[in-house]
XYZ file of N, CA and C in Angstrom:
696
model
N 100.777 133.391 106.690
C 100.117 134.051 105.655
C 100.151 133.420 104.274
N 98.922 133.436 103.682
C 98.885 132.561 102.343
C 99.844 133.336 101.187
N 100.520 132.499 100.553
C 101.365 132.848 99.578
C 100.660 133.400 98.412
N 101.148 134.501 97.610
C 100.520 134.871 96.417
C 100.536 133.919 95.309
N 99.702 133.689 94.508
C 99.750 132.826 93.360
C 100.881 133.167 92.349
N 101.775 132.271 91.790
C 102.559 132.752 90.802
C 101.772 133.123 89.642
N 102.381 134.034 88.795
C 101.548 134.638 87.746
C 101.663 133.803 86.539
N 102.806 133.207 86.175
C 102.809 132.422 84.992
C 102.851 133.385 83.737
N 102.353 132.532 82.668
C 102.185 133.135 81.408
C 100.921 134.091 81.234
N 101.030 135.358 80.983
C 99.718 136.327 81.085
C 99.654 137.003 79.640
N 98.560 136.463 78.927
C 98.286 137.224 77.482
C 97.505 138.687 77.905
N 98.115 139.662 77.368
C 97.529 141.021 77.460
C 97.113 141.576 76.268
N 95.870 141.806 76.064
C 95.398 142.548 74.930
C 95.547 144.027 75.038
N 96.007 144.748 74.015
C 96.238 146.230 74.102
C 97.372 146.433 74.907
N 98.440 145.541 74.903
C 99.601 145.540 75.905
C 100.749 146.414 75.366
N 100.621 147.047 74.258
C 101.670 147.846 73.623
C 101.703 149.305 74.305
N 100.372 149.762 74.916
C 100.376 151.136 75.371
C 99.384 151.094 76.604
N 99.532 152.269 77.125
C 98.312 152.543 78.233
C 98.366 151.547 79.344
N 97.149 151.197 79.726
C 96.977 150.236 80.922
C 97.683 148.943 80.616
N 97.402 148.454 79.335
C 97.993 147.202 78.888
C 99.440 147.173 78.935
N 100.067 148.069 78.618
C 101.732 148.316 78.767
C 101.926 148.167 80.285
N 101.241 148.892 81.023
C 101.611 149.013 82.514
C 101.420 147.602 82.932
N 100.449 146.887 82.606
C 100.242 145.553 83.162
C 101.228 144.598 82.586
N 101.767 144.613 81.511
C 102.806 143.892 81.013
C 104.116 144.034 81.806
N 104.408 145.250 82.034
C 105.642 145.602 82.797
C 105.430 145.050 84.275
N 104.308 145.184 84.704
C 104.156 144.910 86.238
C 104.119 143.309 86.308
N 103.716 142.545 85.239
C 103.729 141.147 85.188
C 105.133 140.774 85.286
N 105.970 141.440 84.321
C 107.296 140.861 84.192
C 108.074 141.197 85.503
N 107.715 142.408 86.150
C 108.460 142.728 87.388
C 108.169 141.793 88.512
N 107.061 141.232 88.458
C 106.637 140.264 89.501
C 106.959 138.794 89.274
N 107.752 138.701 88.130
C 108.262 137.384 87.930
C 107.398 136.488 86.875
N 106.379 137.106 86.345
C 105.678 136.382 85.305
C 106.034 136.642 84.031
N 105.436 136.022 82.891
C 105.871 136.167 81.557
C 104.640 136.853 80.711
N 104.816 138.110 80.412
C 103.792 138.779 79.656
C 103.845 138.366 78.125
N 102.717 138.255 77.545
C 102.564 138.121 76.126
C 101.740 139.199 75.616
N 101.999 140.147 74.798
C 101.485 141.202 74.348
C 100.693 141.095 73.089
N 99.401 141.299 73.020
C 98.687 141.352 71.651
C 98.038 142.600 71.382
N 98.487 143.091 70.204
C 98.075 144.592 69.941
C 98.086 144.751 68.516
N 97.435 145.848 68.055
C 97.386 146.137 66.628
C 98.622 146.599 66.126
N 99.454 147.269 66.991
C 100.748 147.879 66.604
C 101.722 147.419 67.844
N 102.650 146.558 67.550
C 103.623 146.060 68.536
C 104.993 146.578 68.193
N 105.241 147.530 67.308
C 106.433 148.048 66.778
C 107.306 148.578 67.801
N 106.618 149.099 68.917
C 107.337 149.812 70.109
C 107.550 148.857 71.378
N 106.976 147.743 71.220
C 107.184 146.701 72.346
C 108.576 146.256 72.598
N 109.187 146.452 73.718
C 110.504 145.878 73.843
C 110.556 145.027 75.200
N 111.383 143.920 75.085
C 111.352 143.184 76.297
C 110.309 142.129 76.528
N 109.288 142.226 75.709
C 108.223 141.059 76.024
C 107.951 140.411 74.547
N 107.496 139.186 74.784
C 106.937 138.672 73.525
C 105.683 139.470 73.088
N 105.656 139.719 71.842
C 104.568 140.547 71.364
C 104.036 140.027 69.719
N 102.838 139.968 69.665
C 102.211 139.514 68.377
C 101.253 140.503 67.879
N 101.210 140.810 66.704
C 100.261 141.789 66.030
C 98.895 141.159 65.814
N 97.838 141.866 66.139
C 96.470 141.313 65.993
C 95.496 142.406 65.966
N 94.350 142.342 65.278
C 93.291 143.271 65.368
C 92.163 142.469 66.242
N 91.962 142.670 67.480
C 91.094 141.927 68.170
C 89.634 141.881 67.780
N 89.306 142.997 66.924
C 87.862 143.188 66.397
C 87.738 142.195 65.011
N 88.776 141.573 64.584
C 88.595 140.524 63.594
C 88.681 139.397 64.290
N 87.477 138.911 64.759
C 87.329 137.941 65.815
C 87.855 136.547 65.487
N 87.538 136.027 64.292
C 87.958 134.683 63.843
C 89.460 134.818 63.833
N 90.043 135.818 63.251
C 91.552 135.767 63.038
C 92.183 135.833 64.469
N 91.785 136.669 65.279
C 92.383 136.733 66.693
C 92.277 135.503 67.442
N 91.053 134.794 67.361
C 90.943 133.458 67.829
C 92.072 132.567 67.415
N 92.356 132.425 66.186
C 93.344 131.736 65.535
C 94.607 132.142 66.069
N 94.988 133.426 66.123
C 96.206 133.887 66.750
C 96.533 133.390 68.091
N 95.353 133.480 68.937
C 95.584 133.116 70.326
C 95.858 131.597 70.334
N 95.147 130.599 69.589
C 95.430 129.258 69.639
C 96.846 128.981 69.243
N 97.272 129.688 68.233
C 98.694 129.443 67.603
C 99.724 129.832 68.753
N 99.270 131.017 69.502
C 100.380 131.266 70.706
C 100.229 130.170 71.666
N 99.247 129.627 72.012
C 99.237 128.593 72.953
C 100.015 127.369 72.576
N 99.911 127.037 71.240
C 100.645 125.888 70.683
C 102.102 126.254 70.737
N 102.595 127.359 70.349
C 103.955 127.790 70.274
C 104.554 127.951 71.719
N 103.935 128.644 72.503
C 104.554 129.048 73.820
C 104.164 128.158 75.000
N 102.862 127.563 74.814
C 102.395 126.712 75.939
C 101.236 127.344 76.567
N 100.681 126.670 77.610
C 99.276 127.091 78.121
C 99.417 128.453 78.720
N 98.235 129.074 78.740
C 98.188 130.408 79.554
C 97.663 130.268 80.789
N 98.250 131.095 81.748
C 97.719 131.158 83.136
C 96.693 132.244 83.249
N 96.899 133.248 82.448
C 95.842 134.383 82.623
C 95.939 135.079 81.355
N 94.659 135.825 81.291
C 94.296 136.730 80.212
C 93.787 138.047 80.818
N 94.447 139.224 80.283
C 93.905 140.490 80.671
C 93.500 141.137 79.390
N 92.140 141.583 79.340
C 91.768 142.164 78.104
C 91.726 143.715 78.285
N 92.844 144.255 77.942
C 92.991 145.757 78.049
C 92.834 146.745 76.832
N 92.698 145.895 75.661
C 92.418 146.478 74.379
C 91.175 147.280 74.335
N 91.234 148.548 74.099
C 89.978 149.417 73.951
C 90.040 150.679 73.181
N 88.875 151.159 72.487
C 88.909 152.329 71.744
C 87.656 153.060 72.295
N 87.509 154.312 71.799
C 86.262 155.001 71.942
C 86.078 156.029 70.695
N 84.823 156.315 70.458
C 84.571 157.387 69.377
C 83.454 158.165 69.941
N 83.646 159.278 70.474
C 82.811 160.279 71.224
C 81.863 160.964 70.203
N 80.729 161.210 70.658
C 79.820 162.089 69.870
C 78.396 161.564 69.914
N 77.500 162.423 69.589
C 76.088 161.932 69.536
C 75.817 160.931 68.601
N 74.803 160.037 68.780
C 74.634 158.887 67.987
C 74.671 159.134 66.557
N 73.797 160.221 66.236
C 73.532 160.527 64.906
C 74.968 161.185 64.118
N 75.907 161.632 64.964
C 77.062 162.193 64.513
C 78.209 161.392 64.430
N 78.148 160.244 65.028
C 79.267 159.200 64.907
C 78.866 158.335 63.833
N 79.987 158.056 62.744
C 79.640 157.192 61.646
C 79.313 155.797 62.136
N 78.487 155.044 61.457
C 77.950 153.750 61.835
C 79.205 152.640 62.049
N 80.106 152.958 60.949
C 81.084 151.828 61.029
C 82.143 152.116 62.273
N 82.162 153.399 62.650
C 83.117 153.729 63.696
C 82.475 153.286 65.056
N 81.085 153.570 65.043
C 80.326 153.157 66.278
C 80.512 151.477 66.432
N 80.294 150.892 65.377
C 80.393 149.499 65.542
C 81.768 148.960 65.730
N 82.795 149.760 65.397
C 84.135 149.259 65.587
C 84.417 149.252 67.119
N 83.772 150.313 67.843
C 84.106 150.308 69.270
C 83.360 149.015 69.838
N 82.242 148.527 69.566
C 81.797 147.293 69.995
C 82.570 146.208 69.539
N 83.216 146.207 68.475
C 84.040 145.272 67.835
C 85.296 144.946 68.684
N 85.915 146.080 69.028
C 87.158 146.157 69.881
C 86.932 145.819 71.285
N 85.985 146.548 71.848
C 85.870 146.548 73.384
C 85.059 145.253 73.672
N 83.981 144.970 73.036
C 83.274 143.750 73.627
C 83.479 142.595 72.759
N 83.388 142.375 71.466
C 83.511 141.397 70.591
C 84.921 140.908 70.634
N 85.851 141.761 70.758
C 87.304 141.465 70.825
C 87.598 140.733 72.251
N 87.118 141.280 73.224
C 87.202 140.706 74.598
C 86.712 139.265 74.493
N 85.464 139.067 73.918
C 84.862 137.605 73.948
C 85.706 136.730 73.146
N 86.141 137.201 71.969
C 86.868 136.277 71.037
C 88.177 135.736 71.617
N 88.930 136.627 72.342
C 90.265 136.344 72.891
C 89.971 135.384 74.034
N 88.856 135.594 75.003
C 88.663 134.724 75.998
C 88.227 133.464 75.686
N 87.277 133.496 74.554
C 86.890 132.191 73.932
C 88.114 131.121 73.461
N 88.923 131.804 72.793
C 89.948 130.959 72.205
C 91.086 130.648 73.343
N 91.170 131.309 74.444
C 92.012 131.035 75.463
C 91.364 130.156 76.500
N 90.093 129.953 76.478
C 89.522 129.219 77.640
C 89.955 127.651 77.864
N 90.086 126.946 76.789
C 90.604 125.598 77.089
C 91.886 125.647 77.716
N 92.869 126.432 77.394
C 94.187 126.608 78.076
C 94.050 127.048 79.382
N 93.106 128.037 79.610
C 93.007 128.512 80.855
C 92.357 127.635 81.930
N 91.354 126.778 81.297
C 90.689 125.662 82.108
C 91.668 124.728 82.616
N 92.630 124.320 81.723
C 93.668 123.329 81.959
C 94.552 123.761 83.136
N 94.768 124.990 83.102
C 95.671 125.514 84.279
C 94.968 126.096 85.529
N 93.725 126.085 85.357
C 92.788 126.625 86.420
C 93.213 128.273 86.501
N 93.333 128.868 85.299
C 93.866 130.164 85.126
C 92.820 131.286 85.569
N 93.077 132.497 85.184
C 92.353 133.683 85.488
C 92.133 134.487 84.325
N 90.957 135.237 84.314
C 90.789 136.226 83.231
C 90.501 137.494 83.932
N 91.099 138.682 83.568
C 90.690 139.964 84.061
C 90.108 140.698 82.780
N 88.921 140.886 82.839
C 88.434 141.716 81.735
C 88.453 143.226 82.209
N 88.638 144.094 81.253
C 88.591 145.539 81.706
C 87.321 146.250 81.245
N 86.620 146.661 81.984
C 85.407 147.505 81.712
C 85.666 148.898 81.990
N 84.865 149.689 82.700
C 85.012 151.098 82.849
C 84.127 151.477 83.814
N 84.427 152.776 84.442
C 83.317 153.333 85.219
C 82.032 153.763 84.346
N 82.262 153.625 83.018
C 81.058 153.929 82.163
C 80.421 152.512 81.885
N 80.668 151.473 82.722
C 79.965 150.343 82.567
C 78.974 150.431 83.765
N 79.075 151.421 84.640
C 78.216 151.411 85.736
C 77.362 152.906 85.655
N 77.879 153.742 84.835
C 77.303 155.000 84.966
C 77.250 155.557 83.381
N 76.125 155.811 82.916
C 76.038 156.214 81.318
C 76.007 157.750 81.242
N 76.694 158.216 80.229
C 76.807 159.522 80.023
C 76.516 159.901 78.583
N 76.156 161.030 78.277
C 75.937 161.540 76.794
C 77.077 161.400 76.013
N 76.722 161.280 74.720
C 77.812 161.338 73.740
C 78.827 160.133 73.786
N 78.409 158.987 74.380
C 79.188 157.938 74.533
C 78.502 156.589 74.518
N 77.462 156.639 73.468
C 76.644 155.434 73.431
C 77.551 154.293 73.070
N 78.466 154.287 72.152
C 79.173 153.198 71.716
C 80.033 152.687 72.906
N 80.747 153.623 73.558
C 81.614 152.980 74.736
C 80.787 152.605 75.801
N 79.646 153.150 76.140
C 78.939 152.598 77.240
C 78.189 151.243 76.873
N 77.830 151.312 75.817
C 77.211 149.974 75.190
C 78.304 148.822 75.283
N 79.534 149.157 74.909
C 80.430 148.127 74.860
C 80.916 147.670 76.317
N 81.057 148.648 77.130
C 81.565 148.360 78.615
C 80.372 147.778 79.440
N 79.267 148.188 79.262
C 78.123 147.648 79.801
C 78.047 146.143 79.479
N 78.540 145.946 78.182
C 78.418 144.509 77.636
C 79.628 143.697 78.235
N 80.705 144.289 78.476
C 81.890 143.617 79.063
C 81.561 143.106 80.567
N 80.858 144.155 81.220
C 80.376 143.715 82.570
C 79.430 142.598 82.523
N 78.472 142.650 81.614
C 77.414 141.518 81.735
C 78.230 140.225 81.194
N 78.925 140.325 80.239
C 79.678 139.103 79.741
C 80.500 138.608 80.938
N 81.219 139.348 81.576
C 82.138 138.900 82.529
C 81.462 138.268 83.802
N 80.351 138.933 84.108
C 79.396 138.299 85.262
C 78.904 136.850 84.724
N 78.384 136.768 83.644
C 77.894 135.485 83.091
C 79.077 134.542 82.939
N 80.056 134.890 82.560
C 81.180 133.934 82.279
C 81.780 133.417 83.727
N 81.741 134.316 84.748
C 82.178 133.889 86.170
C 81.112 132.865 86.528
N 79.899 133.004 86.424
C 78.924 131.898 86.693
C 79.073 130.660 85.884
N 79.408 130.708 84.676
C 79.476 129.606 83.787
C 80.661 128.910 84.091
N 81.766 129.574 84.529
C 83.120 128.730 84.747
C 83.461 128.749 86.212
N 82.476 128.810 87.039
C 82.813 128.780 88.516
C 83.484 127.582 88.897
N 84.650 127.494 89.555
C 85.496 126.496 89.961
C 86.228 125.935 89.051
N 86.249 126.408 87.767
C 87.285 126.040 86.635
C 88.290 127.203 86.397
N 87.854 128.291 86.384
C 88.787 129.456 86.087
C 88.303 130.669 86.996
N 89.083 131.639 87.199
C 88.743 132.908 87.923
C 88.500 133.988 87.032
N 87.541 134.707 87.322
C 86.993 135.841 86.236
C 86.902 137.102 87.275
N 87.638 138.196 86.889
C 87.608 139.372 87.572
C 87.286 140.497 86.522
N 86.225 141.341 86.799
C 85.956 142.588 86.076
C 86.659 143.835 86.649
N 87.654 144.217 85.982
C 88.130 145.518 86.426
C 87.345 146.551 86.005
N 87.166 147.519 86.949
C 86.270 148.762 86.470
C 87.115 150.006 86.850
N 88.040 150.431 85.879
C 88.764 151.643 86.233
C 88.151 152.948 85.812
N 88.318 154.051 86.459
C 88.004 155.311 86.044
C 89.089 155.860 85.128
N 89.133 157.071 84.828
C 90.053 157.686 83.907
C 91.490 157.571 84.383
N 92.312 157.469 83.456
C 93.786 157.025 83.705
C 94.708 158.037 82.812
N 95.825 158.304 83.369
C 96.836 159.119 82.622
C 97.535 158.454 81.471
N 96.816 158.147 80.210
C 97.254 157.457 79.233
C 96.991 158.344 77.929
N 97.288 157.639 76.730
C 97.208 158.393 75.513
C 95.728 158.000 74.909
N 94.901 157.499 75.707
C 93.657 157.006 75.241
C 92.677 158.175 74.730
N 93.086 159.363 75.234
C 92.160 160.569 75.059
C 92.789 161.353 73.701
N 93.913 160.925 73.271
C 94.706 161.729 72.244
C 93.928 161.913 71.063
N 93.080 161.112 70.501
C 92.383 161.272 69.201
C 91.203 161.794 69.453
N 90.710 162.163 70.579
C 89.415 162.816 70.792
C 89.369 164.286 70.377
N 88.260 164.826 69.789
C 88.134 166.279 69.802
C 88.333 166.906 71.065
N 88.702 168.184 71.127
C 89.072 168.761 72.426
C 87.952 168.931 73.468
N 86.574 168.958 72.972
C 85.537 168.983 73.963
C 85.422 167.780 74.723
N 86.092 166.536 74.200
C 85.918 165.343 74.982
C 87.373 164.868 75.571
N 88.138 165.787 75.701
C 89.427 165.485 76.277
C 89.319 165.887 77.746
N 89.971 165.201 78.736
C 89.980 165.721 80.110
C 90.727 167.060 80.272
N 90.198 167.901 81.087
C 90.929 169.085 81.270
C 92.292 169.007 82.057
N 92.844 170.063 82.007
C 94.145 170.107 82.766
C 94.171 169.599 84.151
N 92.931 169.946 84.832
C 92.756 169.601 86.267
C 92.083 168.283 86.475
N 91.988 167.515 85.536
C 91.265 166.333 85.572
C 91.987 165.396 86.565
N 91.252 164.715 87.539
C 91.607 163.767 88.329
C 91.929 162.330 87.790
N 93.081 161.985 87.181
C 93.123 160.827 86.623
C 94.319 159.967 87.348
N 93.955 158.642 87.291
C 94.883 157.682 87.976
C 96.122 157.264 87.109
N 97.052 156.924 87.862
C 98.402 156.548 87.202
C 98.134 155.060 86.721
N 98.340 154.663 85.465
C 97.922 153.298 84.970
C 98.833 152.278 85.819
N 99.926 152.701 86.364
C 100.753 151.564 87.102
C 99.923 151.279 88.413
N 99.339 152.263 88.894
C 98.478 151.763 90.059
C 97.312 150.896 89.664
N 96.765 151.014 88.580
C 95.746 150.233 88.092
C 96.148 148.890 87.790
N 97.499 148.743 87.214
C 98.102 147.574 86.882
C 98.463 146.712 88.026
N 98.654 147.352 89.233
C 98.903 146.651 90.393
C 97.704 145.986 91.020
N 96.609 146.653 90.737
C 95.289 146.185 91.103
C 95.080 144.925 90.255
N 95.294 144.876 89.051
C 95.215 143.627 88.158
C 96.163 142.582 88.913
N 97.385 142.950 89.147
C 98.066 141.836 89.756
C 97.559 141.247 91.166
N 96.873 142.216 91.728
C 96.375 141.772 93.051
C 95.102 140.779 92.864
N 94.355 140.942 91.758
C 93.410 139.941 91.383
C 94.052 138.611 90.947
N 95.131 138.687 90.180
C 95.753 137.541 89.492
C 96.321 136.695 90.468
N 96.925 137.282 91.720
C 97.655 136.701 92.512
C 96.907 136.130 93.660
N 95.717 136.147 93.805
C 95.017 135.667 94.863
C 95.237 134.150 95.043
N 95.172 133.582 96.198
C 95.338 132.140 96.205
C 94.115 131.268 95.642
N 94.400 130.153 95.138
C 93.508 129.328 94.516
C 92.302 129.275 95.468
N 91.031 129.427 95.016
C 89.942 129.359 95.944
C 89.228 130.651 96.252
N 90.100 131.631 96.074
C 89.612 133.184 96.414
C 89.701 133.975 95.275
N 88.626 134.694 94.866
C 88.382 135.398 93.616
C 87.908 136.737 93.941
N 88.639 137.561 93.306
C 88.155 139.178 93.407
C 87.280 139.161 92.099
N 86.002 139.226 92.316
C 85.095 139.131 91.318
C 84.813 140.416 90.471
N 84.801 141.595 91.102
C 84.822 142.901 90.457
C 85.690 143.916 91.389
N 86.361 144.796 90.721
C 87.235 145.658 91.409
C 87.297 147.033 90.684
N 86.694 147.897 91.545
C 86.657 149.322 91.084
C 87.915 150.167 91.663
N 88.512 150.780 90.595
C 89.881 151.619 90.977
C 89.713 152.973 90.356
N 89.997 154.030 91.206
C 89.839 155.309 90.635
C 90.786 156.256 91.507
N 90.967 157.456 90.954
C 91.675 158.495 91.691
C 90.802 158.878 92.732
N 91.405 159.311 93.886
C 90.574 159.607 95.134
C 89.521 160.704 94.938
N 89.851 161.606 93.828
C 88.871 162.593 93.552
C 88.177 162.443 92.293
N 88.137 161.170 91.838
C 87.386 160.834 90.628
C 85.877 161.366 90.624
N 85.577 162.121 89.805
C 84.166 162.589 89.829
C 82.976 161.713 89.398
N 83.371 160.692 88.379
C 82.409 159.894 87.935
C 82.021 158.747 88.802
N 82.531 158.744 90.036
C 82.247 157.548 90.975
C 81.768 158.143 92.218
N 80.603 157.815 92.716
C 79.704 156.606 92.308
C 78.763 157.215 91.187
């Protein structure tokens, strides 16, 4: 049986909460070294953590480069940072709409760009976090859908561009039991009977992709609650 690949040092954006925090804990439990990058790291315990706004693309690129200089090369990057602003296009303020693109898409690209030399050196891996709404568009989610469709396209192109140099997996999760929905108006929050996945289960899927033996890549991975209504 082929042995799982060691995890090494894994940079996780959005690693202070939700899926990112679950990934950080899973990486540590599996013997890897998580490095958390988040807007608020005040509640992160037990992991290396650095404050950064991924939507400030030039600044976060510099932060990633400084992390590599200080800690050493990265073996993997997981881009779990994400936000949403629900509402019809004309009802969402332009600055808020564009911030969703800034965090979810441009932040993903900036972090990967800065980490790429280090990842190439280590023949490392990237797991970008898209969404079931990268495959299925819904009303009142133009910013989120645009950002996640963009993540999917970026990831596929990156996989083609870096074939044989690094691994690239696009994670496509459906709804999870996190605080992601907390700042939404009630009409956009999942109901009490919503079928949401445990983020720990999704984090295990991330580890599955990261630990594939060299030469074997999970290119796209959809993971959802068995009764998830948004898939397919």
